[in-house]
């Protein structure tokens, strides 16, 4: 039995504007019906796999549970990182958690934002690595390269990969174009997928040998962790004492007991819009399209509209990426796809909210988006899941008017409780304690009109909340 560890705390800034800090690429529907996280959870479930351990951030905890429910996967544990400190602390925390009940347990660490075309073939590759992992090897998975990629790290094999697994000679940093071409032609190099299979005791021994400074703070973060609904919140004070470093740098590049299983059945880390275009497929002119788009005389171009009502038209474009949302548009030369991350840094520096905030704000009860915003009013569309409930709350600076447009709302205003149906409305005065619930079996949709001197999401005082979020914008 293999316990998957799904890492889903990254921000995916190279896929801006679709992927942002508040709702990164692993949760987005990029290339198929499922999000990348859901696809990963499905792929690593069923026969031969134990329930997964998920490591994520506090802001994503309810998105994780909602999407796991969608996938029909029950997690073994969901560990909440107090802050992102790269992958080494996350891997060590999950390993310690699993080792506490079974030091010999086999663990498969996988990012949750990769696309794999053939899940059965990937699971077969994992099984090929099991004997080596049981024998004390750390098994990594290398992808047979299809082109001279400069955006990936590479693996140099000790010998040609005639049979799995084969010994790893060394990790290679992201190369320049000439070096990548040489490695492609050599035949003894694979792309580094960042997926690892090992026994718990083997990985703990590797941290003890190569990164011992991490053991005490991460152990303490687990010992002092507290349960929060269905989550385990790692202790922030202890966690902050651990170095912020990737597991590759902390352990993998220093260990001598590494083996590689080759995989050549379709893998893509979707690390940039050029990679997304390859995964989407293209027409005879190399044009990849998604959403409401029109391409006229274009070649080798990605056109994507991810907002209802936004029609994207490209005319005479060549080697271009154009992605449109209702609050931001990206237009870039396809060869500069890896530089999108730089654009996010510039936007963040100038204070543009689009740098990190997604137009649709996801909450444990559903989501909302702003339709109009001015100095003293804001109009939102709010969608509440069946059976879900917002917190009992009040505001210091705004009053609200709710109009139900679909479904049924149970509304509490101070001591009054009423049920509203489609086309009915209610007014919430400034300072009134109020709550909105969906008692029905279908999503409830309403329009909220806010008026007041301050309309920020942090103007919320919570008195009761079934999601235990505490105070603040999200809690």
Tab-separated table of C-alpha atoms in Angstrom:
chain	number	residue	atom	x	y	z
A	1	UNK	CA	0.000	0.000	0.000
A	2	UNK	CA	1.372	3.409	-1.018
A	3	UNK	CA	0.393	6.636	0.760
A	4	UNK	CA	0.291	9.576	-1.675
A	5	UNK	CA	1.389	12.979	-0.403
A	6	UNK	CA	-0.143	15.749	-2.491
A	7	UNK	CA	1.647	19.102	-2.323
A	8	UNK	CA	-0.667	21.969	-3.211
A	9	UNK	CA	0.635	25.175	-1.716
A	10	UNK	CA	2.186	26.872	-4.752
A	11	UNK	CA	1.007	30.057	-6.443
A	12	UNK	CA	1.629	29.213	-10.123
A	13	UNK	CA	2.414	32.799	-11.134
A	14	UNK	CA	3.688	31.795	-14.600
A	15	UNK	CA	0.081	31.045	-15.545
A	16	UNK	CA	-1.193	34.490	-14.589
A	17	UNK	CA	-3.881	35.807	-15.007
A	18	UNK	CA	-5.742	32.473	-14.713
A	19	UNK	CA	-3.569	31.318	-11.803
A	20	UNK	CA	-3.041	33.732	-8.904
A	21	UNK	CA	-1.971	33.582	-5.284
A	22	UNK	CA	-5.577	33.508	-4.052
A	23	UNK	CA	-6.561	30.670	-6.428
A	24	UNK	CA	-3.496	28.961	-7.967
A	25	UNK	CA	-3.304	26.686	-10.986
A	26	UNK	CA	-3.777	23.362	-9.176
A	27	UNK	CA	-7.403	24.295	-8.437
A	28	UNK	CA	-8.177	25.768	-11.857
A	29	UNK	CA	-9.766	23.902	-14.768
A	30	UNK	CA	-6.888	24.338	-17.202
A	31	UNK	CA	-7.100	21.584	-19.799
A	32	UNK	CA	-9.911	19.214	-18.878
A	33	UNK	CA	-13.112	18.664	-16.925
A	34	UNK	CA	-11.193	18.237	-13.646
A	35	UNK	CA	-8.866	20.653	-11.921
A	36	UNK	CA	-5.250	19.497	-11.791
A	37	UNK	CA	-5.656	18.784	-8.062
A	38	UNK	CA	-8.752	16.639	-8.609
A	39	UNK	CA	-7.034	14.781	-11.459
A	40	UNK	CA	-4.035	14.099	-9.191
A	41	UNK	CA	-6.258	12.852	-6.369
A	42	UNK	CA	-8.152	10.532	-8.710
A	43	UNK	CA	-4.936	9.234	-10.268
A	44	UNK	CA	-3.446	8.275	-6.907
A	45	UNK	CA	-6.494	6.588	-5.410
A	46	UNK	CA	-8.030	3.142	-5.585
A	47	UNK	CA	-6.283	-0.224	-5.507
A	48	UNK	CA	-2.772	-0.059	-4.067
A	49	UNK	CA	-3.127	3.432	-2.591
A	50	UNK	CA	-3.965	4.514	0.944
A	51	UNK	CA	-5.954	7.722	1.524
A	52	UNK	CA	-3.750	10.700	0.604
A	53	UNK	CA	-2.050	13.145	2.929
A	54	UNK	CA	-2.501	16.677	1.611
A	55	UNK	CA	-0.197	19.572	2.529
A	56	UNK	CA	-1.633	22.986	1.753
A	57	UNK	CA	-2.043	26.534	3.054
A	58	UNK	CA	-4.781	27.862	5.296
A	59	UNK	CA	-6.464	29.871	2.544
A	60	UNK	CA	-6.856	26.738	0.411
A	61	UNK	CA	-8.090	24.311	3.071
A	62	UNK	CA	-11.762	24.482	2.139
A	63	UNK	CA	-11.019	24.422	-1.593
A	64	UNK	CA	-9.074	21.192	-0.975
A	65	UNK	CA	-11.938	19.541	0.904
A	66	UNK	CA	-14.525	20.687	-1.627
A	67	UNK	CA	-12.527	19.362	-4.561
A	68	UNK	CA	-11.665	16.077	-2.814
A	69	UNK	CA	-15.384	15.595	-2.194
A	70	UNK	CA	-15.932	16.256	-5.895
A	71	UNK	CA	-13.317	13.599	-6.705
A	72	UNK	CA	-14.852	11.090	-4.285
A	73	UNK	CA	-11.545	10.830	-2.358
A	74	UNK	CA	-11.412	10.825	1.443
A	75	UNK	CA	-8.101	12.207	2.726
A	76	UNK	CA	-6.043	10.489	5.366
A	77	UNK	CA	-4.971	13.886	6.700
A	78	UNK	CA	-4.880	17.508	5.581
A	79	UNK	CA	-1.885	19.339	7.030
A	80	UNK	CA	-2.064	23.133	7.095
A	81	UNK	CA	1.250	24.943	6.622
A	82	UNK	CA	1.395	28.165	8.679
A	83	UNK	CA	3.370	29.673	5.794
A	84	UNK	CA	4.938	28.439	2.589
A	85	UNK	CA	8.562	27.406	3.161
A	86	UNK	CA	9.182	25.490	-0.061
A	87	UNK	CA	8.866	21.715	-0.403
A	88	UNK	CA	11.381	20.273	2.095
A	89	UNK	CA	9.416	21.179	5.266
A	90	UNK	CA	6.176	19.974	3.653
A	91	UNK	CA	7.670	16.613	2.638
A	92	UNK	CA	9.265	16.116	6.044
A	93	UNK	CA	6.054	16.973	7.925
A	94	UNK	CA	4.022	14.509	5.887
A	95	UNK	CA	6.681	11.827	6.278
A	96	UNK	CA	6.823	12.259	10.053
A	97	UNK	CA	3.032	12.092	10.238
A	98	UNK	CA	2.941	8.826	8.272
A	99	UNK	CA	5.992	7.313	9.999
A	100	UNK	CA	4.352	7.747	13.404
A	101	UNK	CA	2.017	4.851	12.596
A	102	UNK	CA	4.213	2.897	10.151
A	103	UNK	CA	7.959	3.599	9.688
A	104	UNK	CA	8.059	1.164	6.765
A	105	UNK	CA	5.193	2.822	4.896
A	106	UNK	CA	5.824	3.604	1.237
A	107	UNK	CA	5.194	7.260	0.381
A	108	UNK	CA	4.709	8.825	-3.048
A	109	UNK	CA	5.260	12.594	-3.014
A	110	UNK	CA	3.678	14.322	-5.987
A	111	UNK	CA	2.907	17.927	-6.934
A	112	UNK	CA	-0.803	18.430	-7.493
A	113	UNK	CA	-0.454	20.663	-10.551
A	114	UNK	CA	0.870	18.272	-13.212
A	115	UNK	CA	-1.035	16.812	-16.147
A	116	UNK	CA	-0.533	13.109	-16.927
A	117	UNK	CA	-2.290	11.797	-20.018
A	118	UNK	CA	-2.235	8.097	-19.109
A	119	UNK	CA	-2.913	7.550	-15.377
A	120	UNK	CA	-2.809	3.753	-15.693
A	121	UNK	CA	0.637	3.889	-17.278
A	122	UNK	CA	1.843	6.236	-14.548
A	123	UNK	CA	0.566	3.919	-11.798
A	124	UNK	CA	2.366	1.048	-13.548
A	125	UNK	CA	5.567	3.122	-13.490
A	126	UNK	CA	5.087	3.695	-9.760
A	127	UNK	CA	4.790	-0.059	-9.222
A	128	UNK	CA	8.071	-0.588	-11.095
A	129	UNK	CA	9.754	1.561	-8.472
A	130	UNK	CA	8.304	-0.238	-5.453
A	131	UNK	CA	11.027	-2.925	-5.063
A	132	UNK	CA	13.772	-0.310	-5.092
A	133	UNK	CA	11.910	1.861	-2.569
A	134	UNK	CA	11.403	-1.136	-0.294
A	135	UNK	CA	15.136	-1.848	-0.547
A	136	UNK	CA	16.037	1.634	0.761
A	137	UNK	CA	16.287	3.630	-2.448
A	138	UNK	CA	14.703	7.028	-3.048
A	139	UNK	CA	13.040	6.607	-6.415
A	140	UNK	CA	12.469	9.645	-8.616
A	141	UNK	CA	10.541	9.694	-11.856
A	142	UNK	CA	12.147	11.021	-15.013
A	143	UNK	CA	10.199	12.034	-18.089
A	144	UNK	CA	11.458	10.998	-21.506
A	145	UNK	CA	12.173	14.388	-23.139
A	146	UNK	CA	10.397	15.344	-26.345
A	147	UNK	CA	12.239	18.616	-26.968
A	148	UNK	CA	15.112	20.714	-25.635
A	149	UNK	CA	13.198	22.212	-22.710
A	150	UNK	CA	14.899	25.021	-20.752
A	151	UNK	CA	12.150	25.431	-18.161
A	152	UNK	CA	12.725	22.063	-16.420
A	153	UNK	CA	15.495	20.574	-14.340
A	154	UNK	CA	16.986	17.402	-15.854
A	155	UNK	CA	18.263	14.081	-14.498
A	156	UNK	CA	21.488	12.512	-15.737
A	157	UNK	CA	21.355	8.713	-15.627
A	158	UNK	CA	24.345	6.546	-14.735
A	159	UNK	CA	23.571	4.488	-17.844
A	160	UNK	CA	20.940	4.446	-20.611
A	161	UNK	CA	17.485	3.639	-19.207
A	162	UNK	CA	17.191	0.139	-20.645
A	163	UNK	CA	15.247	-1.138	-17.615
A	164	UNK	CA	13.685	0.460	-14.557
A	165	UNK	CA	14.929	1.618	-12.193
A	166	UNK	CA	18.374	2.918	-13.133
A	167	UNK	CA	20.874	4.718	-10.899
A	168	UNK	CA	20.869	8.511	-10.933
A	169	UNK	CA	24.193	10.191	-11.585
A	170	UNK	CA	23.182	13.770	-10.825
A	171	UNK	CA	20.545	16.484	-10.991
A	172	UNK	CA	21.020	19.178	-13.628
A	173	UNK	CA	19.720	22.711	-13.143
A	174	UNK	CA	17.523	24.326	-15.793
A	175	UNK	CA	19.863	24.563	-18.809
A	176	UNK	CA	20.263	27.125	-21.549
A	177	UNK	CA	19.030	26.209	-25.026
A	178	UNK	CA	22.351	24.824	-26.293
A	179	UNK	CA	22.891	22.652	-23.229
A	180	UNK	CA	19.300	21.382	-23.374
A	181	UNK	CA	19.819	20.370	-27.002
A	182	UNK	CA	22.999	18.482	-26.119
A	183	UNK	CA	21.227	16.575	-23.327
A	184	UNK	CA	18.301	15.747	-25.577
A	185	UNK	CA	20.659	14.192	-28.134
A	186	UNK	CA	22.764	12.348	-25.534
A	187	UNK	CA	19.963	9.928	-24.623
A	188	UNK	CA	21.034	9.595	-20.976
A	189	UNK	CA	18.998	12.497	-19.613
A	190	UNK	CA	15.373	12.783	-18.500
A	191	UNK	CA	13.260	15.678	-17.308
A	192	UNK	CA	12.916	15.926	-13.539
A	193	UNK	CA	9.221	15.478	-12.664
A	194	UNK	CA	9.696	16.236	-8.959
A	195	UNK	CA	7.851	13.022	-7.995
A	196	UNK	CA	9.473	10.737	-5.407
A	197	UNK	CA	8.769	7.270	-3.997
A	198	UNK	CA	10.427	6.114	-0.761
A	199	UNK	CA	9.831	4.440	2.571
A	200	UNK	CA	9.210	6.711	5.534
A	201	UNK	CA	12.295	5.468	7.395
A	202	UNK	CA	14.504	5.983	4.319
A	203	UNK	CA	13.438	9.630	3.954
A	204	UNK	CA	13.834	10.332	7.665
A	205	UNK	CA	17.355	8.892	7.509
A	206	UNK	CA	18.078	11.110	4.494
A	207	UNK	CA	16.970	14.238	6.370
A	208	UNK	CA	19.042	13.164	9.376
A	209	UNK	CA	22.109	12.783	7.158
A	210	UNK	CA	21.708	15.790	4.869
A	211	UNK	CA	19.387	18.330	6.530
A	212	UNK	CA	19.363	17.565	10.289
A	213	UNK	CA	18.594	21.199	11.124
A	214	UNK	CA	15.069	20.650	9.809
A	215	UNK	CA	14.124	17.726	12.041
A	216	UNK	CA	13.631	19.466	15.393
A	217	UNK	CA	11.442	22.377	14.203
A	218	UNK	CA	9.265	20.189	11.966
A	219	UNK	CA	8.861	17.541	14.687
A	220	UNK	CA	7.845	20.297	17.099
A	221	UNK	CA	5.413	21.754	14.585
A	222	UNK	CA	3.629	18.390	14.498
A	223	UNK	CA	3.813	17.776	18.261
A	224	UNK	CA	2.316	21.222	18.918
A	225	UNK	CA	-0.185	21.029	16.053
A	226	UNK	CA	-3.863	21.528	16.813
A	227	UNK	CA	-6.922	20.011	15.237
A	228	UNK	CA	-9.194	22.474	13.421
A	229	UNK	CA	-12.377	20.869	12.112
A	230	UNK	CA	-11.000	18.171	9.782
A	231	UNK	CA	-7.564	19.770	9.444
A	232	UNK	CA	-4.301	19.609	11.374
A	233	UNK	CA	-2.760	23.057	11.811
A	234	UNK	CA	1.010	22.783	12.196
A	235	UNK	CA	2.487	25.016	14.877
A	236	UNK	CA	3.521	28.367	13.404
A	237	UNK	CA	6.333	29.155	15.828
A	238	UNK	CA	8.166	25.887	15.304
A	239	UNK	CA	7.476	25.901	11.566
A	240	UNK	CA	9.076	29.330	11.153
A	241	UNK	CA	12.385	27.967	12.510
A	242	UNK	CA	12.765	25.492	9.626
A	243	UNK	CA	14.823	26.605	6.620
A	244	UNK	CA	12.869	27.545	3.503
A	245	UNK	CA	14.353	25.166	0.937
A	246	UNK	CA	13.245	22.675	-1.690
A	247	UNK	CA	13.489	18.953	-1.005
A	248	UNK	CA	15.718	18.691	-4.091
A	249	UNK	CA	18.347	21.004	-2.583
A	250	UNK	CA	17.951	19.844	1.008
A	251	UNK	CA	18.114	16.092	0.415
A	252	UNK	CA	17.867	14.731	-3.110
A	253	UNK	CA	20.956	16.352	-4.610
A	254	UNK	CA	23.057	15.142	-1.673
A	255	UNK	CA	21.786	11.575	-1.358
A	256	UNK	CA	23.619	8.641	-2.917
A	257	UNK	CA	20.721	6.172	-2.839
A	258	UNK	CA	18.657	7.546	-5.711
A	259	UNK	CA	17.179	5.563	-8.583
A	260	UNK	CA	15.137	6.696	-11.572
A	261	UNK	CA	12.068	5.213	-13.218
A	262	UNK	CA	11.512	6.530	-16.730
A	263	UNK	CA	8.039	7.575	-17.869
A	264	UNK	CA	7.127	8.368	-21.466
A	265	UNK	CA	3.322	8.270	-21.564
A	266	UNK	CA	2.507	11.969	-21.571
A	267	UNK	CA	3.454	14.338	-18.745
A	268	UNK	CA	3.301	18.115	-18.514
A	269	UNK	CA	3.994	20.272	-15.474
A	270	UNK	CA	2.042	23.135	-17.076
A	271	UNK	CA	4.728	25.519	-15.915
A	272	UNK	CA	3.906	28.208	-18.463
A	273	UNK	CA	1.434	29.135	-21.175
A	274	UNK	CA	3.612	27.485	-23.813
A	275	UNK	CA	3.257	24.198	-21.894
A	276	UNK	CA	-0.514	24.695	-21.615
A	277	UNK	CA	-0.716	25.226	-25.371
A	278	UNK	CA	1.063	21.916	-25.977
A	279	UNK	CA	-1.323	20.132	-23.606
A	280	UNK	CA	-4.412	21.702	-25.196
A	281	UNK	CA	-3.423	20.618	-28.673
A	282	UNK	CA	-3.495	22.789	-31.775
A	283	UNK	CA	-5.006	22.959	-35.240
A	284	UNK	CA	-3.060	22.610	-38.488
A	285	UNK	CA	-1.717	26.146	-38.080
A	286	UNK	CA	-0.513	25.576	-34.530
A	287	UNK	CA	-3.357	27.601	-33.012
A	288	UNK	CA	-4.705	26.514	-29.608
A	289	UNK	CA	-8.033	27.979	-28.516
A	290	UNK	CA	-10.251	27.883	-25.422
A	291	UNK	CA	-13.461	29.730	-24.614
A	292	UNK	CA	-15.079	32.498	-26.645
A	293	UNK	CA	-12.284	33.175	-29.145
A	294	UNK	CA	-11.917	33.796	-32.857
A	295	UNK	CA	-8.617	33.286	-34.706
A	296	UNK	CA	-8.133	34.812	-38.167
A	297	UNK	CA	-4.903	34.126	-40.089
A	298	UNK	CA	-3.030	33.189	-36.897
A	299	UNK	CA	-0.195	30.686	-36.456
A	300	UNK	CA	1.556	29.062	-33.472
A	301	UNK	CA	-0.647	31.055	-31.107
A	302	UNK	CA	-2.689	30.438	-27.955
A	303	UNK	CA	-5.975	32.325	-27.611
A	304	UNK	CA	-7.949	31.787	-24.417
A	305	UNK	CA	-10.941	33.588	-22.888
A	306	UNK	CA	-11.844	32.558	-19.349
A	307	UNK	CA	-14.686	34.960	-18.660
A	308	UNK	CA	-18.298	34.843	-19.739
A	309	UNK	CA	-19.085	37.680	-22.096
A	310	UNK	CA	-15.469	38.384	-23.103
A	311	UNK	CA	-14.892	37.581	-26.772
A	312	UNK	CA	-11.199	37.406	-27.697
A	313	UNK	CA	-10.277	37.965	-31.351
A	314	UNK	CA	-6.814	37.446	-32.813
A	315	UNK	CA	-5.939	38.622	-36.327
A	316	UNK	CA	-2.646	37.849	-38.027
A	317	UNK	CA	-0.925	36.762	-34.834
A	318	UNK	CA	2.154	34.550	-34.859
A	319	UNK	CA	3.841	32.967	-31.854
A	320	UNK	CA	1.607	34.843	-29.381
A	321	UNK	CA	-0.073	33.971	-26.092
A	322	UNK	CA	-3.267	35.948	-25.396
A	323	UNK	CA	-5.335	35.175	-22.288
A	324	UNK	CA	-8.368	37.297	-21.385
A	325	UNK	CA	-10.275	37.503	-18.097
A	326	UNK	CA	-12.772	40.080	-16.969
A	327	UNK	CA	-10.202	41.990	-14.887
A	328	UNK	CA	-6.896	41.334	-16.681
A	329	UNK	CA	-5.505	40.476	-20.125
A	330	UNK	CA	-2.145	38.912	-20.935
A	331	UNK	CA	-0.520	39.325	-24.362
A	332	UNK	CA	3.002	37.930	-24.752
A	333	UNK	CA	5.392	36.469	-27.266
A	334	UNK	CA	5.165	32.712	-26.817
A	335	UNK	CA	8.942	32.465	-26.469
A	336	UNK	CA	8.676	34.713	-23.384
A	337	UNK	CA	6.128	32.551	-21.570
A	338	UNK	CA	8.493	31.978	-18.634
A	339	UNK	CA	8.674	35.757	-18.072
A	340	UNK	CA	5.028	36.034	-17.011
A	341	UNK	CA	6.249	35.573	-13.440
A	342	UNK	CA	8.220	38.817	-13.835
A	343	UNK	CA	5.053	40.626	-14.879
A	344	UNK	CA	3.332	39.482	-11.685
A	345	UNK	CA	6.210	40.886	-9.645
A	346	UNK	CA	5.864	44.257	-11.417
A	347	UNK	CA	2.097	44.301	-10.855
A	348	UNK	CA	2.589	43.443	-7.186
A	349	UNK	CA	5.133	46.245	-6.797
A	350	UNK	CA	2.712	48.799	-8.259
A	351	UNK	CA	-0.078	47.629	-5.969
A	352	UNK	CA	-2.350	46.159	-8.643
A	353	UNK	CA	-4.842	43.839	-6.955
A	354	UNK	CA	-4.874	41.661	-10.087
A	355	UNK	CA	-1.349	40.502	-9.221
A	356	UNK	CA	-2.645	38.154	-6.513
A	357	UNK	CA	-6.421	38.406	-6.116
A	358	UNK	CA	-8.664	36.261	-8.292
A	359	UNK	CA	-11.870	37.949	-9.501
A	360	UNK	CA	-13.924	35.090	-8.045
A	361	UNK	CA	-13.329	34.800	-4.298
A	362	UNK	CA	-13.820	31.225	-3.069
A	363	UNK	CA	-15.086	30.565	0.451
A	364	UNK	CA	-16.069	27.330	2.237
A	365	UNK	CA	-19.755	28.122	1.632
A	366	UNK	CA	-19.380	28.951	-2.092
A	367	UNK	CA	-18.010	31.993	-3.897
A	368	UNK	CA	-18.638	35.618	-4.833
A	369	UNK	CA	-17.460	38.073	-7.453
A	370	UNK	CA	-17.687	41.842	-7.743
A	371	UNK	CA	-19.854	43.099	-10.610
A	372	UNK	CA	-19.469	46.844	-9.930
A	373	UNK	CA	-17.404	48.883	-7.481
A	374	UNK	CA	-17.329	52.634	-6.802
A	375	UNK	CA	-16.505	54.937	-3.886
A	376	UNK	CA	-19.585	54.179	-1.770
A	377	UNK	CA	-21.219	51.136	-3.331
A	378	UNK	CA	-20.399	47.635	-4.502
A	379	UNK	CA	-22.489	45.043	-6.337
A	380	UNK	CA	-21.676	41.336	-5.930
A	381	UNK	CA	-22.959	38.055	-7.251
A	382	UNK	CA	-22.949	35.473	-4.441
A	383	UNK	CA	-23.376	31.707	-4.880
A	384	UNK	CA	-24.030	29.548	-1.792
A	385	UNK	CA	-23.743	25.751	-1.954
A	386	UNK	CA	-26.697	23.597	-0.869
A	387	UNK	CA	-26.733	23.238	2.900
A	388	UNK	CA	-23.999	25.870	3.360
A	389	UNK	CA	-24.131	28.910	5.616
A	390	UNK	CA	-22.280	32.197	5.927
A	391	UNK	CA	-21.177	33.280	9.388
A	392	UNK	CA	-23.391	35.279	11.725
A	393	UNK	CA	-21.763	38.678	11.303
A	394	UNK	CA	-22.104	42.440	11.337
A	395	UNK	CA	-20.393	45.397	9.665
A	396	UNK	CA	-19.239	48.762	11.021
A	397	UNK	CA	-19.231	50.688	7.758
A	398	UNK	CA	-21.803	49.285	5.344
A	399	UNK	CA	-25.402	48.221	4.928
A	400	UNK	CA	-26.517	45.575	2.438
A	401	UNK	CA	-29.472	44.775	0.217
A	402	UNK	CA	-29.899	41.137	-0.897
A	403	UNK	CA	-31.945	40.058	-3.922
A	404	UNK	CA	-32.418	36.309	-4.462
A	405	UNK	CA	-32.263	35.447	-8.162
A	406	UNK	CA	-32.148	31.645	-7.926
A	407	UNK	CA	-32.819	29.082	-5.204
A	408	UNK	CA	-33.890	29.714	-1.630
A	409	UNK	CA	-32.252	31.773	1.123
A	410	UNK	CA	-32.850	31.577	4.865
A	411	UNK	CA	-31.948	35.015	6.203
A	412	UNK	CA	-31.336	35.992	9.826
A	413	UNK	CA	-31.385	39.693	10.768
A	414	UNK	CA	-30.956	40.217	14.510
A	415	UNK	CA	-33.894	38.259	16.004
A	416	UNK	CA	-35.841	37.798	12.766
A	417	UNK	CA	-35.528	34.722	10.531
A	418	UNK	CA	-37.223	34.600	7.127
A	419	UNK	CA	-37.100	32.475	3.989
A	420	UNK	CA	-36.763	34.233	0.633
A	421	UNK	CA	-37.392	32.798	-2.812
A	422	UNK	CA	-36.590	33.971	-6.315
A	423	UNK	CA	-37.177	37.724	-6.926
A	424	UNK	CA	-37.558	38.467	-3.209
A	425	UNK	CA	-35.248	40.845	-1.367
A	426	UNK	CA	-34.284	42.039	2.101
A	427	UNK	CA	-32.403	45.002	3.601
A	428	UNK	CA	-29.667	44.567	6.270
A	429	UNK	CA	-29.103	47.810	8.205
A	430	UNK	CA	-25.678	49.004	9.293
A	431	UNK	CA	-24.572	47.128	12.423
A	432	UNK	CA	-27.292	44.454	12.313
A	433	UNK	CA	-26.255	40.871	13.078
A	434	UNK	CA	-27.109	38.814	10.025
A	435	UNK	CA	-26.589	35.463	8.365
A	436	UNK	CA	-27.396	33.893	4.997
A	437	UNK	CA	-28.032	30.129	4.580
A	438	UNK	CA	-29.036	27.877	1.709
A	439	UNK	CA	-31.555	25.326	3.019
A	440	UNK	CA	-32.245	23.929	-0.445
A	441	UNK	CA	-30.770	21.234	-2.655
A	442	UNK	CA	-29.583	23.499	-5.470
A	443	UNK	CA	-27.088	26.400	-5.399
A	444	UNK	CA	-28.575	29.674	-4.220
A	445	UNK	CA	-27.644	32.794	-6.200
A	446	UNK	CA	-28.230	36.330	-5.042
A	447	UNK	CA	-27.171	39.858	-5.854
A	448	UNK	CA	-25.766	41.895	-2.978
A	449	UNK	CA	-25.695	45.691	-3.096
A	450	UNK	CA	-23.429	47.240	-0.475
A	451	UNK	CA	-23.478	50.930	0.431
A	452	UNK	CA	-21.251	52.668	2.942
A	453	UNK	CA	-18.034	54.517	3.675
A	454	UNK	CA	-15.802	51.400	3.571
A	455	UNK	CA	-16.468	48.219	1.582
A	456	UNK	CA	-13.411	46.051	2.337
A	457	UNK	CA	-13.757	42.351	3.148
A	458	UNK	CA	-12.082	42.907	6.517
A	459	UNK	CA	-15.102	44.889	7.748
A	460	UNK	CA	-16.597	41.720	9.249
A	461	UNK	CA	-17.213	40.853	12.895
A	462	UNK	CA	-18.053	37.148	13.243
A	463	UNK	CA	-20.195	35.921	16.120
A	464	UNK	CA	-20.715	32.336	14.987
A	465	UNK	CA	-19.220	30.370	12.111
A	466	UNK	CA	-19.612	26.674	11.301
A	467	UNK	CA	-16.235	26.797	9.536
A	468	UNK	CA	-14.336	28.127	12.597
A	469	UNK	CA	-12.587	30.858	10.629
A	470	UNK	CA	-12.173	33.355	13.441
A	471	UNK	CA	-12.020	37.054	12.598
A	472	UNK	CA	-10.656	38.737	9.483
A	473	UNK	CA	-11.476	38.676	5.798
A	474	UNK	CA	-11.169	34.922	5.460
A	475	UNK	CA	-10.249	33.766	8.936
